[in-house]
């Protein structure tokens, strides 16, 4: 029995076949790097989270074509695709530029969705309406909003340069349109304990969020955190600590929330710590989370964090 709703399972149920993400890199930056919100970026961020095998200098059409060809060689011809605009802030341009970029995905057969990674303070109405136009034409459109933590002090500490309110506002505006929202949270941020992690999970559970990506804090070469880690100012969680907190979060998330990711993966030559965030450890972490839920005999949504029931809500309304 599956104890949580993985993206793979969700996509298989919805499309009846494998759906492969084709990750691309755009020549964009981020308002947290270019000075319009802050300088230097989030302290954990390496090159806007761009996978090292991608280059924004390669034309977008070529990146998508090559990604599709690679996926077909690996998984066969009978698959669908999502184009995933992952690195930096993929809504940080004028609407005409963004339209050109998203339209490019539609040129390829088998593309059933797009997935757009961005910041919660970088989704103006005109961009949300542009994205919802693709959903109205039948594409599945996911908006990935980085939150990382519901603790504002943590957000300041890691130089996110946005607040929790920006996230709530972005989710509510996106969900007034036919868009799906996936949010990112990091477990193990500096000076955070279990209570902070639970609070972040509760905030996500309280909002109409459709999906979540959960990462352990991991330290990557070239980031501000790499310096803090080397100076001994921050540390990372052991795999046991991470697995336990991850299970706590899964228990709180409503059963309908699609879990897009449950661990972090960074190539070994760029990963400083912890070692369980290397690609070769991915399955071990997933297996450990599964075993932890089995040991507890719990599953996604088995904890109601708000301690209310429909009858209590209707009673309070009728007073
Ligand atoms: S907002 Fe995203 S791209 Fe920008 S610095 Fe932070 S993690 Fe990196």
mmCIF file of C-alpha atoms and ligand atoms in Angstrom:
data_model
loop_
_atom_site.group_PDB
_atom_site.id
_atom_site.type_symbol
_atom_site.label_atom_id
_atom_site.label_comp_id
_atom_site.label_asym_id
_atom_site.label_seq_id
_atom_site.Cartn_x
_atom_site.Cartn_y
_atom_site.Cartn_z
ATOM 1 C CA UNK A 1 0.000 0.000 0.000
ATOM 2 C CA UNK A 2 1.258 3.462 -0.904
ATOM 3 C CA UNK A 3 1.409 5.688 2.169
ATOM 4 C CA UNK A 4 1.568 8.972 0.264
ATOM 5 C CA UNK A 5 0.517 10.317 -3.130
ATOM 6 C CA UNK A 6 3.635 10.574 -5.263
ATOM 7 C CA UNK A 7 3.807 12.613 -8.478
ATOM 8 C CA UNK A 8 4.513 9.447 -10.447
ATOM 9 C CA UNK A 9 1.352 7.804 -9.126
ATOM 10 C CA UNK A 10 -0.748 10.929 -9.684
ATOM 11 C CA UNK A 11 0.421 11.299 -13.297
ATOM 12 C CA UNK A 12 -0.055 7.616 -14.062
ATOM 13 C CA UNK A 13 -3.618 7.758 -12.727
ATOM 14 C CA UNK A 14 -4.386 10.894 -14.676
ATOM 15 C CA UNK A 15 -2.768 10.066 -18.042
ATOM 16 C CA UNK A 16 -2.581 6.270 -18.010
ATOM 17 C CA UNK A 17 1.081 6.334 -19.012
ATOM 18 C CA UNK A 18 4.426 7.693 -17.913
ATOM 19 C CA UNK A 19 4.794 11.490 -17.970
ATOM 20 C CA UNK A 20 8.390 12.648 -18.049
ATOM 21 C CA UNK A 21 9.520 16.121 -17.000
ATOM 22 C CA UNK A 22 11.789 17.831 -19.508
ATOM 23 C CA UNK A 23 13.799 20.313 -17.487
ATOM 24 C CA UNK A 24 15.014 23.441 -19.272
ATOM 25 C CA UNK A 25 17.082 26.486 -18.320
ATOM 26 C CA UNK A 26 16.203 30.017 -19.429
ATOM 27 C CA UNK A 27 18.598 32.979 -19.596
ATOM 28 C CA UNK A 28 16.708 34.613 -16.710
ATOM 29 C CA UNK A 29 17.856 35.813 -13.322
ATOM 30 C CA UNK A 30 16.005 36.451 -10.103
ATOM 31 C CA UNK A 31 14.879 39.623 -8.276
ATOM 32 C CA UNK A 32 16.698 38.311 -5.238
ATOM 33 C CA UNK A 33 19.981 38.365 -7.125
ATOM 34 C CA UNK A 34 19.860 41.424 -9.351
ATOM 35 C CA UNK A 35 19.114 43.939 -6.602
ATOM 36 C CA UNK A 36 15.469 44.610 -7.356
ATOM 37 C CA UNK A 37 14.538 42.758 -4.125
ATOM 38 C CA UNK A 38 17.962 41.882 -2.708
ATOM 39 C CA UNK A 39 21.499 40.965 -3.731
ATOM 40 C CA UNK A 40 23.257 37.638 -3.577
ATOM 41 C CA UNK A 41 20.223 35.367 -3.606
ATOM 42 C CA UNK A 42 18.996 32.880 -1.040
ATOM 43 C CA UNK A 43 21.875 31.588 1.037
ATOM 44 C CA UNK A 44 21.288 27.965 -0.071
ATOM 45 C CA UNK A 45 20.884 28.707 -3.787
ATOM 46 C CA UNK A 46 23.485 27.631 -6.327
ATOM 47 C CA UNK A 47 23.032 29.079 -9.822
ATOM 48 C CA UNK A 48 19.272 29.420 -9.308
ATOM 49 C CA UNK A 49 18.998 25.636 -8.766
ATOM 50 C CA UNK A 50 20.018 24.949 -12.357
ATOM 51 C CA UNK A 51 21.035 21.320 -13.009
ATOM 52 C CA UNK A 52 24.683 21.363 -14.076
ATOM 53 C CA UNK A 53 23.994 19.500 -17.333
ATOM 54 C CA UNK A 54 21.772 22.331 -18.611
ATOM 55 C CA UNK A 55 22.905 25.546 -20.240
ATOM 56 C CA UNK A 56 20.679 28.579 -20.751
ATOM 57 C CA UNK A 57 22.860 29.376 -23.784
ATOM 58 C CA UNK A 58 21.381 26.419 -25.664
ATOM 59 C CA UNK A 59 18.246 27.598 -27.541
ATOM 60 C CA UNK A 60 15.070 26.571 -25.716
ATOM 61 C CA UNK A 61 13.718 24.561 -28.676
ATOM 62 C CA UNK A 62 16.910 22.500 -28.773
ATOM 63 C CA UNK A 63 16.771 21.874 -25.017
ATOM 64 C CA UNK A 64 13.190 20.589 -25.276
ATOM 65 C CA UNK A 65 13.894 18.491 -28.394
ATOM 66 C CA UNK A 66 17.002 16.912 -26.862
ATOM 67 C CA UNK A 67 15.190 16.273 -23.562
ATOM 68 C CA UNK A 68 12.324 14.530 -25.353
ATOM 69 C CA UNK A 69 14.705 12.413 -27.425
ATOM 70 C CA UNK A 70 16.629 11.403 -24.284
ATOM 71 C CA UNK A 71 13.417 10.471 -22.468
ATOM 72 C CA UNK A 72 12.179 8.380 -25.406
ATOM 73 C CA UNK A 73 15.482 6.510 -25.619
ATOM 74 C CA UNK A 74 15.192 5.698 -21.916
ATOM 75 C CA UNK A 75 11.467 5.021 -21.497
ATOM 76 C CA UNK A 76 10.196 4.248 -25.022
ATOM 77 C CA UNK A 77 7.996 6.171 -27.442
ATOM 78 C CA UNK A 78 4.708 5.838 -25.559
ATOM 79 C CA UNK A 79 5.139 8.618 -23.008
ATOM 80 C CA UNK A 80 3.941 12.170 -22.404
ATOM 81 C CA UNK A 81 5.918 15.202 -21.298
ATOM 82 C CA UNK A 82 5.817 18.219 -19.027
ATOM 83 C CA UNK A 83 8.214 21.040 -19.849
ATOM 84 C CA UNK A 84 9.707 22.165 -16.559
ATOM 85 C CA UNK A 85 11.044 25.723 -16.362
ATOM 86 C CA UNK A 86 13.171 25.144 -13.298
ATOM 87 C CA UNK A 87 16.120 27.422 -12.712
ATOM 88 C CA UNK A 88 16.020 30.999 -11.406
ATOM 89 C CA UNK A 89 12.662 32.852 -11.557
ATOM 90 C CA UNK A 90 10.725 31.779 -14.623
ATOM 91 C CA UNK A 91 8.082 34.509 -14.413
ATOM 92 C CA UNK A 92 10.658 37.305 -14.165
ATOM 93 C CA UNK A 93 10.285 38.900 -17.614
ATOM 94 C CA UNK A 94 7.718 40.886 -19.561
ATOM 95 C CA UNK A 95 4.572 39.049 -20.607
ATOM 96 C CA UNK A 96 5.526 38.954 -24.333
ATOM 97 C CA UNK A 97 8.822 37.227 -23.525
ATOM 98 C CA UNK A 98 7.118 34.792 -21.175
ATOM 99 C CA UNK A 99 4.456 33.984 -23.774
ATOM 100 C CA UNK A 100 7.145 33.163 -26.328
ATOM 101 C CA UNK A 101 8.919 30.949 -23.816
ATOM 102 C CA UNK A 102 5.816 29.016 -22.719
ATOM 103 C CA UNK A 103 4.427 28.813 -26.288
ATOM 104 C CA UNK A 104 7.587 26.964 -27.326
ATOM 105 C CA UNK A 105 6.501 23.971 -25.214
ATOM 106 C CA UNK A 106 3.303 23.682 -27.283
ATOM 107 C CA UNK A 107 5.277 23.058 -30.477
ATOM 108 C CA UNK A 108 6.146 19.524 -29.374
ATOM 109 C CA UNK A 109 3.901 16.476 -29.669
ATOM 110 C CA UNK A 110 3.169 14.713 -26.396
ATOM 111 C CA UNK A 111 3.571 17.796 -24.165
ATOM 112 C CA UNK A 112 0.594 17.709 -21.789
ATOM 113 C CA UNK A 113 1.740 20.246 -19.235
ATOM 114 C CA UNK A 114 4.125 22.934 -18.148
ATOM 115 C CA UNK A 115 5.660 23.455 -14.764
ATOM 116 C CA UNK A 116 6.905 26.949 -13.916
ATOM 117 C CA UNK A 117 9.211 27.542 -10.954
ATOM 118 C CA UNK A 118 9.121 31.007 -9.396
ATOM 119 C CA UNK A 119 8.993 33.141 -6.250
ATOM 120 C CA UNK A 120 5.727 34.039 -4.503
ATOM 121 C CA UNK A 121 6.416 37.773 -4.914
ATOM 122 C CA UNK A 122 6.965 37.476 -8.659
ATOM 123 C CA UNK A 123 3.572 36.419 -10.015
ATOM 124 C CA UNK A 124 1.715 39.553 -11.155
ATOM 125 C CA UNK A 125 -1.882 39.201 -12.340
ATOM 126 C CA UNK A 126 -0.975 39.422 -16.041
ATOM 127 C CA UNK A 127 1.428 36.487 -15.687
ATOM 128 C CA UNK A 128 -1.142 34.393 -13.822
ATOM 129 C CA UNK A 129 -3.685 35.117 -16.557
ATOM 130 C CA UNK A 130 -1.167 34.202 -19.255
ATOM 131 C CA UNK A 131 -0.560 30.868 -17.502
ATOM 132 C CA UNK A 132 -4.244 30.193 -16.946
ATOM 133 C CA UNK A 133 -4.792 30.655 -20.704
ATOM 134 C CA UNK A 134 -2.701 27.498 -21.283
ATOM 135 C CA UNK A 135 -4.778 25.630 -18.706
ATOM 136 C CA UNK A 136 -7.953 26.735 -20.490
ATOM 137 C CA UNK A 137 -6.518 25.236 -23.691
ATOM 138 C CA UNK A 138 -6.178 21.861 -21.955
ATOM 139 C CA UNK A 139 -2.588 21.917 -20.675
ATOM 140 C CA UNK A 140 -1.927 21.024 -17.056
ATOM 141 C CA UNK A 141 -0.194 24.082 -15.608
ATOM 142 C CA UNK A 142 1.732 23.872 -12.351
ATOM 143 C CA UNK A 143 3.057 26.985 -10.671
ATOM 144 C CA UNK A 144 5.905 26.132 -8.307
ATOM 145 C CA UNK A 145 6.191 28.654 -5.494
ATOM 146 C CA UNK A 146 9.201 28.554 -3.200
ATOM 147 C CA UNK A 147 8.225 29.116 0.423
ATOM 148 C CA UNK A 148 10.880 27.063 2.261
ATOM 149 C CA UNK A 149 9.680 28.035 5.733
ATOM 150 C CA UNK A 150 6.629 29.603 7.408
ATOM 151 C CA UNK A 151 8.948 31.287 9.915
ATOM 152 C CA UNK A 152 9.603 34.888 8.877
ATOM 153 C CA UNK A 153 12.788 35.053 10.954
ATOM 154 C CA UNK A 154 14.118 32.066 9.003
ATOM 155 C CA UNK A 155 13.160 33.715 5.714
ATOM 156 C CA UNK A 156 15.190 36.772 6.718
ATOM 157 C CA UNK A 157 18.084 34.611 7.903
ATOM 158 C CA UNK A 158 18.320 32.810 4.561
ATOM 159 C CA UNK A 159 17.796 36.045 2.600
ATOM 160 C CA UNK A 160 14.581 35.036 0.834
ATOM 161 C CA UNK A 161 13.572 38.705 0.590
ATOM 162 C CA UNK A 162 9.872 37.906 0.723
ATOM 163 C CA UNK A 163 7.429 37.233 3.535
ATOM 164 C CA UNK A 164 4.998 34.479 4.436
ATOM 165 C CA UNK A 165 2.192 36.857 3.411
ATOM 166 C CA UNK A 166 3.575 36.999 -0.156
ATOM 167 C CA UNK A 167 3.213 33.241 -0.327
ATOM 168 C CA UNK A 168 -0.365 33.212 0.993
ATOM 169 C CA UNK A 169 -1.312 35.999 -1.414
ATOM 170 C CA UNK A 170 0.244 34.199 -4.415
ATOM 171 C CA UNK A 171 -1.454 30.887 -3.584
ATOM 172 C CA UNK A 172 -4.887 32.480 -3.195
ATOM 173 C CA UNK A 173 -4.574 34.484 -6.415
ATOM 174 C CA UNK A 174 -3.297 31.482 -8.401
ATOM 175 C CA UNK A 175 -6.065 29.274 -7.059
ATOM 176 C CA UNK A 176 -8.738 31.710 -8.213
ATOM 177 C CA UNK A 177 -7.646 30.574 -11.705
ATOM 178 C CA UNK A 178 -7.392 27.038 -13.134
ATOM 179 C CA UNK A 179 -3.764 26.646 -12.038
ATOM 180 C CA UNK A 180 -2.162 24.016 -9.854
ATOM 181 C CA UNK A 181 0.179 25.212 -7.128
ATOM 182 C CA UNK A 182 3.166 23.266 -5.863
ATOM 183 C CA UNK A 183 5.172 24.683 -2.994
ATOM 184 C CA UNK A 184 8.723 24.008 -1.875
ATOM 185 C CA UNK A 185 9.718 23.542 1.733
ATOM 186 C CA UNK A 186 13.132 22.820 3.226
ATOM 187 C CA UNK A 187 13.541 20.716 6.365
ATOM 188 C CA UNK A 188 16.532 21.503 8.572
ATOM 189 C CA UNK A 189 16.986 25.230 7.914
ATOM 190 C CA UNK A 190 19.376 27.060 10.288
ATOM 191 C CA UNK A 191 18.027 27.493 13.824
ATOM 192 C CA UNK A 192 14.799 25.652 13.000
ATOM 193 C CA UNK A 193 13.469 22.784 15.070
ATOM 194 C CA UNK A 194 10.599 20.341 14.735
ATOM 195 C CA UNK A 195 8.035 23.009 15.708
ATOM 196 C CA UNK A 196 9.064 25.197 12.781
ATOM 197 C CA UNK A 197 8.830 22.284 10.360
ATOM 198 C CA UNK A 198 5.370 21.381 11.665
ATOM 199 C CA UNK A 199 4.235 24.993 11.382
ATOM 200 C CA UNK A 200 5.358 25.149 7.745
ATOM 201 C CA UNK A 201 3.517 21.907 6.987
ATOM 202 C CA UNK A 202 0.411 23.256 8.743
ATOM 203 C CA UNK A 203 0.477 26.469 6.731
ATOM 204 C CA UNK A 204 0.671 24.461 3.513
ATOM 205 C CA UNK A 205 -2.123 22.154 4.709
ATOM 206 C CA UNK A 206 -4.338 25.142 5.519
ATOM 207 C CA UNK A 207 -4.144 26.551 1.979
ATOM 208 C CA UNK A 208 -5.500 25.233 -1.360
ATOM 209 C CA UNK A 209 -2.068 23.927 -2.363
ATOM 210 C CA UNK A 210 -2.066 21.010 -4.845
ATOM 211 C CA UNK A 211 1.487 19.763 -4.500
ATOM 212 C CA UNK A 212 4.621 19.927 -2.362
ATOM 213 C CA UNK A 213 8.337 19.454 -2.873
ATOM 214 C CA UNK A 214 10.166 18.615 0.331
ATOM 215 C CA UNK A 215 13.945 18.891 0.525
ATOM 216 C CA UNK A 216 16.433 18.377 3.314
ATOM 217 C CA UNK A 217 18.760 21.344 3.720
ATOM 218 C CA UNK A 218 21.845 20.494 1.686
ATOM 219 C CA UNK A 219 24.952 22.522 1.210
ATOM 220 C CA UNK A 220 26.185 23.150 -2.323
ATOM 221 C CA UNK A 221 29.527 24.537 -3.468
ATOM 222 C CA UNK A 222 29.472 28.209 -4.359
ATOM 223 C CA UNK A 223 26.614 29.169 -2.034
ATOM 224 C CA UNK A 224 26.687 31.530 0.932
ATOM 225 C CA UNK A 225 25.738 28.562 3.090
ATOM 226 C CA UNK A 226 28.867 26.716 1.984
ATOM 227 C CA UNK A 227 30.930 29.405 3.758
ATOM 228 C CA UNK A 228 28.696 29.296 6.848
ATOM 229 C CA UNK A 229 28.953 25.505 6.935
ATOM 230 C CA UNK A 230 32.757 25.567 6.657
ATOM 231 C CA UNK A 231 32.930 28.095 9.491
ATOM 232 C CA UNK A 232 30.821 25.716 11.603
ATOM 233 C CA UNK A 233 27.920 28.173 11.843
ATOM 234 C CA UNK A 234 25.309 25.810 10.430
ATOM 235 C CA UNK A 235 24.855 22.068 10.265
ATOM 236 C CA UNK A 236 22.715 19.598 8.361
ATOM 237 C CA UNK A 237 20.391 16.870 9.628
ATOM 238 C CA UNK A 238 21.353 13.230 9.876
ATOM 239 C CA UNK A 239 19.375 10.979 7.566
ATOM 240 C CA UNK A 240 17.448 9.588 10.555
ATOM 241 C CA UNK A 241 16.482 13.090 11.705
ATOM 242 C CA UNK A 242 15.389 14.049 8.202
ATOM 243 C CA UNK A 243 13.342 10.891 7.665
ATOM 244 C CA UNK A 244 11.524 11.370 10.964
ATOM 245 C CA UNK A 245 10.630 15.033 10.231
ATOM 246 C CA UNK A 246 9.677 14.150 6.675
ATOM 247 C CA UNK A 247 7.225 11.548 7.980
ATOM 248 C CA UNK A 248 5.800 14.183 10.379
ATOM 249 C CA UNK A 249 5.164 16.492 7.412
ATOM 250 C CA UNK A 250 3.570 13.773 5.263
ATOM 251 C CA UNK A 251 1.181 12.903 8.092
ATOM 252 C CA UNK A 252 -0.026 16.520 8.163
ATOM 253 C CA UNK A 253 -0.455 17.064 4.400
ATOM 254 C CA UNK A 254 -3.990 16.435 3.123
ATOM 255 C CA UNK A 255 -4.245 13.154 1.134
ATOM 256 C CA UNK A 256 -5.024 15.023 -2.109
ATOM 257 C CA UNK A 257 -1.728 16.949 -2.104
ATOM 258 C CA UNK A 258 0.671 15.493 -4.683
ATOM 259 C CA UNK A 259 4.156 14.947 -3.280
ATOM 260 C CA UNK A 260 6.473 15.916 -6.130
ATOM 261 C CA UNK A 261 9.702 15.346 -4.265
ATOM 262 C CA UNK A 262 10.849 13.923 -0.955
ATOM 263 C CA UNK A 263 14.568 14.445 -0.995
ATOM 264 C CA UNK A 264 17.320 16.548 -2.529
ATOM 265 C CA UNK A 265 19.694 15.506 -5.268
ATOM 266 C CA UNK A 266 22.921 17.300 -6.077
ATOM 267 C CA UNK A 267 25.804 15.893 -8.102
ATOM 268 C CA UNK A 268 28.600 14.631 -5.845
ATOM 269 C CA UNK A 269 31.212 17.065 -7.156
ATOM 270 C CA UNK A 270 29.064 20.028 -6.020
ATOM 271 C CA UNK A 271 27.537 18.548 -2.854
ATOM 272 C CA UNK A 272 29.250 19.418 0.432
ATOM 273 C CA UNK A 273 26.751 17.845 2.878
ATOM 274 C CA UNK A 274 24.882 15.710 3.771
ATOM 275 C CA UNK A 275 25.974 12.698 1.723
ATOM 276 C CA UNK A 276 22.420 11.304 1.528
ATOM 277 C CA UNK A 277 21.575 14.142 -0.913
ATOM 278 C CA UNK A 278 23.697 12.618 -3.675
ATOM 279 C CA UNK A 279 21.728 11.057 -6.574
ATOM 280 C CA UNK A 280 22.890 7.540 -5.686
ATOM 281 C CA UNK A 281 21.254 7.840 -2.232
ATOM 282 C CA UNK A 282 17.845 8.980 -3.493
ATOM 283 C CA UNK A 283 16.172 5.573 -3.382
ATOM 284 C CA UNK A 284 17.613 4.842 0.072
ATOM 285 C CA UNK A 285 16.041 8.030 1.454
ATOM 286 C CA UNK A 286 12.678 7.270 -0.190
ATOM 287 C CA UNK A 287 12.782 3.741 1.159
ATOM 288 C CA UNK A 288 13.649 4.999 4.654
ATOM 289 C CA UNK A 289 10.674 7.409 4.616
ATOM 290 C CA UNK A 290 8.386 4.601 3.469
ATOM 291 C CA UNK A 291 9.662 2.318 6.242
ATOM 292 C CA UNK A 292 9.239 5.055 8.862
ATOM 293 C CA UNK A 293 5.573 5.559 7.890
ATOM 294 C CA UNK A 294 5.125 1.792 7.973
ATOM 295 C CA UNK A 295 6.733 1.564 11.420
ATOM 296 C CA UNK A 296 4.384 4.284 12.715
ATOM 297 C CA UNK A 297 1.504 2.778 10.729
ATOM 298 C CA UNK A 298 0.593 6.259 9.518
ATOM 299 C CA UNK A 299 0.074 7.756 6.067
ATOM 300 C CA UNK A 300 -0.458 11.072 4.289
ATOM 301 C CA UNK A 301 -3.204 13.001 6.062
ATOM 302 C CA UNK A 302 -3.452 10.709 9.060
ATOM 303 C CA UNK A 303 -2.869 13.655 11.412
ATOM 304 C CA UNK A 304 -5.436 16.451 11.457
ATOM 305 C CA UNK A 305 -3.287 19.389 12.536
ATOM 306 C CA UNK A 306 -6.181 21.734 13.154
ATOM 307 C CA UNK A 307 -8.127 19.432 15.385
ATOM 308 C CA UNK A 308 -11.453 20.346 13.899
ATOM 309 C CA UNK A 309 -14.151 18.295 12.271
ATOM 310 C CA UNK A 310 -16.894 19.313 9.837
ATOM 311 C CA UNK A 311 -19.509 19.137 12.615
ATOM 312 C CA UNK A 312 -17.527 21.554 14.796
ATOM 313 C CA UNK A 313 -17.198 23.977 11.886
ATOM 314 C CA UNK A 314 -20.942 23.904 11.144
ATOM 315 C CA UNK A 315 -21.738 24.373 14.840
ATOM 316 C CA UNK A 316 -19.590 27.472 15.076
ATOM 317 C CA UNK A 317 -21.111 28.878 11.884
ATOM 318 C CA UNK A 318 -24.678 28.353 13.113
ATOM 319 C CA UNK A 319 -24.100 30.235 16.369
HETATM 320 S S1 LIG B 1 14.542 33.008 -5.302
HETATM 321 FE FE1 LIG B 1 15.091 31.044 -6.269
HETATM 322 S S2 LIG B 1 16.538 31.548 -7.922
HETATM 323 FE FE2 LIG B 1 16.358 33.360 -6.591
HETATM 324 S S3 LIG B 1 18.092 33.163 -5.201
HETATM 325 FE FE3 LIG B 1 16.308 32.232 -4.182
HETATM 326 S S4 LIG B 1 16.328 30.030 -4.715
HETATM 327 FE FE4 LIG B 1 17.754 31.126 -6.098
#
